[in-house]
Amino acid sequence: MTQSQNISTRNALARLTLGLSMLAYGTAKLSRNPNCPKGRMLIAFGAMKAAEGTVKFCPLKAIMQKQGMMGHTAGPEVEKLMKAFASDGMSVTS
């Protein structure tokens, strides 16, 4: 499978900046507390974003383009599910 660039230069620069920032913050958190799961997640996601910015390729966007989801409006079933998810996800239970 050949991979071509599917994000713009501006988008790649933003991903690289965000990824390196997440890496630095996650590393700082892990240096204070080596068992911090938030620090480990920040490092993993930061590395992923930095790599996406470096190669100008987003795998999630490629999958969505391949399935034809980019640029199309959602069907009524999807809109109904999204509304139900938004209403359930926003409620706070005590």
PDB file of C-alpha atoms in Angstrom:
ATOM      1  CA  MET A   1       0.000   0.000   0.000  1.00  0.00           C
ATOM      2  CA  THR A   2       1.474   3.300  -1.043  1.00  0.00           C
ATOM      3  CA  GLN A   3       0.897   6.287   1.147  1.00  0.00           C
ATOM      4  CA  SER A   4       0.623   9.773  -0.232  1.00  0.00           C
ATOM      5  CA  GLN A   5       0.336  13.043   1.615  1.00  0.00           C
ATOM      6  CA  ASN A   6      -3.270  13.717   2.570  1.00  0.00           C
ATOM      7  CA  ILE A   7      -2.952  16.749   4.876  1.00  0.00           C
ATOM      8  CA  SER A   8      -1.813  20.274   4.093  1.00  0.00           C
ATOM      9  CA  THR A   9       1.469  21.805   5.177  1.00  0.00           C
ATOM     10  CA  ARG A  10      -0.298  24.081   7.674  1.00  0.00           C
ATOM     11  CA  ASN A  11      -2.182  21.121   9.144  1.00  0.00           C
ATOM     12  CA  ALA A  12       1.049  19.113   9.327  1.00  0.00           C
ATOM     13  CA  LEU A  13       2.828  21.929  11.150  1.00  0.00           C
ATOM     14  CA  ALA A  14      -0.026  22.195  13.651  1.00  0.00           C
ATOM     15  CA  ARG A  15       0.034  18.424  14.260  1.00  0.00           C
ATOM     16  CA  LEU A  16       3.804  18.450  14.701  1.00  0.00           C
ATOM     17  CA  THR A  17       3.640  21.342  17.163  1.00  0.00           C
ATOM     18  CA  LEU A  18       0.801  19.784  19.151  1.00  0.00           C
ATOM     19  CA  GLY A  19       2.491  16.383  19.144  1.00  0.00           C
ATOM     20  CA  LEU A  20       5.814  17.703  20.397  1.00  0.00           C
ATOM     21  CA  SER A  21       4.045  19.740  23.080  1.00  0.00           C
ATOM     22  CA  MET A  22       2.146  16.665  24.242  1.00  0.00           C
ATOM     23  CA  LEU A  23       5.396  14.672  24.281  1.00  0.00           C
ATOM     24  CA  ALA A  24       7.145  17.302  26.404  1.00  0.00           C
ATOM     25  CA  TYR A  25       4.256  17.606  28.856  1.00  0.00           C
ATOM     26  CA  GLY A  26       3.868  13.823  29.144  1.00  0.00           C
ATOM     27  CA  THR A  27       7.589  13.404  29.736  1.00  0.00           C
ATOM     28  CA  ALA A  28       7.491  16.058  32.469  1.00  0.00           C
ATOM     29  CA  LYS A  29       4.555  14.307  34.151  1.00  0.00           C
ATOM     30  CA  LEU A  30       6.341  10.938  34.021  1.00  0.00           C
ATOM     31  CA  SER A  31       9.543  12.397  35.416  1.00  0.00           C
ATOM     32  CA  ARG A  32       7.615  13.490  38.536  1.00  0.00           C
ATOM     33  CA  ASN A  33       5.491  10.356  38.853  1.00  0.00           C
ATOM     34  CA  PRO A  34       6.651   7.281  36.855  1.00  0.00           C
ATOM     35  CA  ASN A  35       3.317   5.486  37.358  1.00  0.00           C
ATOM     36  CA  CYS A  36       1.153   8.271  35.899  1.00  0.00           C
ATOM     37  CA  PRO A  37      -1.199   6.833  33.230  1.00  0.00           C
ATOM     38  CA  LYS A  38      -2.030  10.332  31.933  1.00  0.00           C
ATOM     39  CA  GLY A  39       1.641  10.954  31.181  1.00  0.00           C
ATOM     40  CA  ARG A  40       1.915   7.669  29.307  1.00  0.00           C
ATOM     41  CA  MET A  41      -1.167   8.478  27.220  1.00  0.00           C
ATOM     42  CA  LEU A  42       0.143  11.958  26.439  1.00  0.00           C
ATOM     43  CA  ILE A  43       3.430  10.486  25.242  1.00  0.00           C
ATOM     44  CA  ALA A  44       1.686   7.902  23.046  1.00  0.00           C
ATOM     45  CA  PHE A  45      -0.766  10.369  21.461  1.00  0.00           C
ATOM     46  CA  GLY A  46       1.915  13.043  21.162  1.00  0.00           C
ATOM     47  CA  ALA A  47       4.234  10.670  19.314  1.00  0.00           C
ATOM     48  CA  MET A  48       1.403   9.696  16.983  1.00  0.00           C
ATOM     49  CA  LYS A  49       0.534  13.328  16.201  1.00  0.00           C
ATOM     50  CA  ALA A  50       4.190  14.289  15.723  1.00  0.00           C
ATOM     51  CA  ALA A  51       4.656  11.398  13.294  1.00  0.00           C
ATOM     52  CA  GLU A  52       1.516  12.376  11.364  1.00  0.00           C
ATOM     53  CA  GLY A  53       2.811  15.925  11.058  1.00  0.00           C
ATOM     54  CA  THR A  54       6.244  14.768   9.967  1.00  0.00           C
ATOM     55  CA  VAL A  55       5.048  12.527   7.120  1.00  0.00           C
ATOM     56  CA  LYS A  56       1.938  14.621   6.278  1.00  0.00           C
ATOM     57  CA  PHE A  57      -0.251  11.533   6.382  1.00  0.00           C
ATOM     58  CA  CYS A  58      -3.235  10.890   8.632  1.00  0.00           C
ATOM     59  CA  PRO A  59      -4.378   7.247   8.632  1.00  0.00           C
ATOM     60  CA  LEU A  60      -7.841   8.083   9.981  1.00  0.00           C
ATOM     61  CA  LYS A  61      -8.429  10.597   7.202  1.00  0.00           C
ATOM     62  CA  ALA A  62      -7.224   8.050   4.625  1.00  0.00           C
ATOM     63  CA  ILE A  63      -9.692   5.461   5.930  1.00  0.00           C
ATOM     64  CA  MET A  64     -12.542   7.970   5.857  1.00  0.00           C
ATOM     65  CA  GLN A  65     -11.668   9.027   2.302  1.00  0.00           C
ATOM     66  CA  LYS A  66     -11.471   5.409   1.188  1.00  0.00           C
ATOM     67  CA  GLN A  67     -14.924   4.677   2.588  1.00  0.00           C
ATOM     68  CA  GLY A  68     -16.355   7.811   0.972  1.00  0.00           C
ATOM     69  CA  MET A  69     -17.216   9.578   4.235  1.00  0.00           C
ATOM     70  CA  MET A  70     -15.424  12.838   3.468  1.00  0.00           C
ATOM     71  CA  GLY A  71     -17.576  15.561   1.989  1.00  0.00           C
ATOM     72  CA  HIS A  72     -20.878  13.721   2.316  1.00  0.00           C
ATOM     73  CA  THR A  73     -23.726  14.561   4.604  1.00  0.00           C
ATOM     74  CA  ALA A  74     -24.781  11.962   7.120  1.00  0.00           C
ATOM     75  CA  GLY A  75     -27.945   9.997   6.588  1.00  0.00           C
ATOM     76  CA  PRO A  76     -30.982  10.328   8.861  1.00  0.00           C
ATOM     77  CA  GLU A  77     -30.007   7.231  10.870  1.00  0.00           C
ATOM     78  CA  VAL A  78     -26.562   8.625  11.645  1.00  0.00           C
ATOM     79  CA  GLU A  79     -27.971  12.024  12.601  1.00  0.00           C
ATOM     80  CA  LYS A  80     -30.488  10.349  14.938  1.00  0.00           C
ATOM     81  CA  LEU A  81     -27.720   8.295  16.573  1.00  0.00           C
ATOM     82  CA  MET A  82     -25.510  11.367  16.981  1.00  0.00           C
ATOM     83  CA  LYS A  83     -28.337  13.328  18.631  1.00  0.00           C
ATOM     84  CA  ALA A  84     -29.024  10.425  20.996  1.00  0.00           C
ATOM     85  CA  PHE A  85     -25.324  10.133  21.827  1.00  0.00           C
ATOM     86  CA  ALA A  86     -25.004  13.871  22.440  1.00  0.00           C
ATOM     87  CA  SER A  87     -28.025  13.975  24.716  1.00  0.00           C
ATOM     88  CA  ASP A  88     -26.899  10.903  26.693  1.00  0.00           C
ATOM     89  CA  GLY A  89     -23.252  11.941  26.835  1.00  0.00           C
ATOM     90  CA  MET A  90     -23.934  15.421  28.147  1.00  0.00           C
ATOM     91  CA  SER A  91     -26.066  14.373  31.095  1.00  0.00           C
ATOM     92  CA  VAL A  92     -24.374  14.336  34.483  1.00  0.00           C
ATOM     93  CA  THR A  93     -25.298  11.634  36.961  1.00  0.00           C
ATOM     94  CA  SER A  94     -24.589  12.077  40.650  1.00  0.00           C
TER      95      SER A  94
END
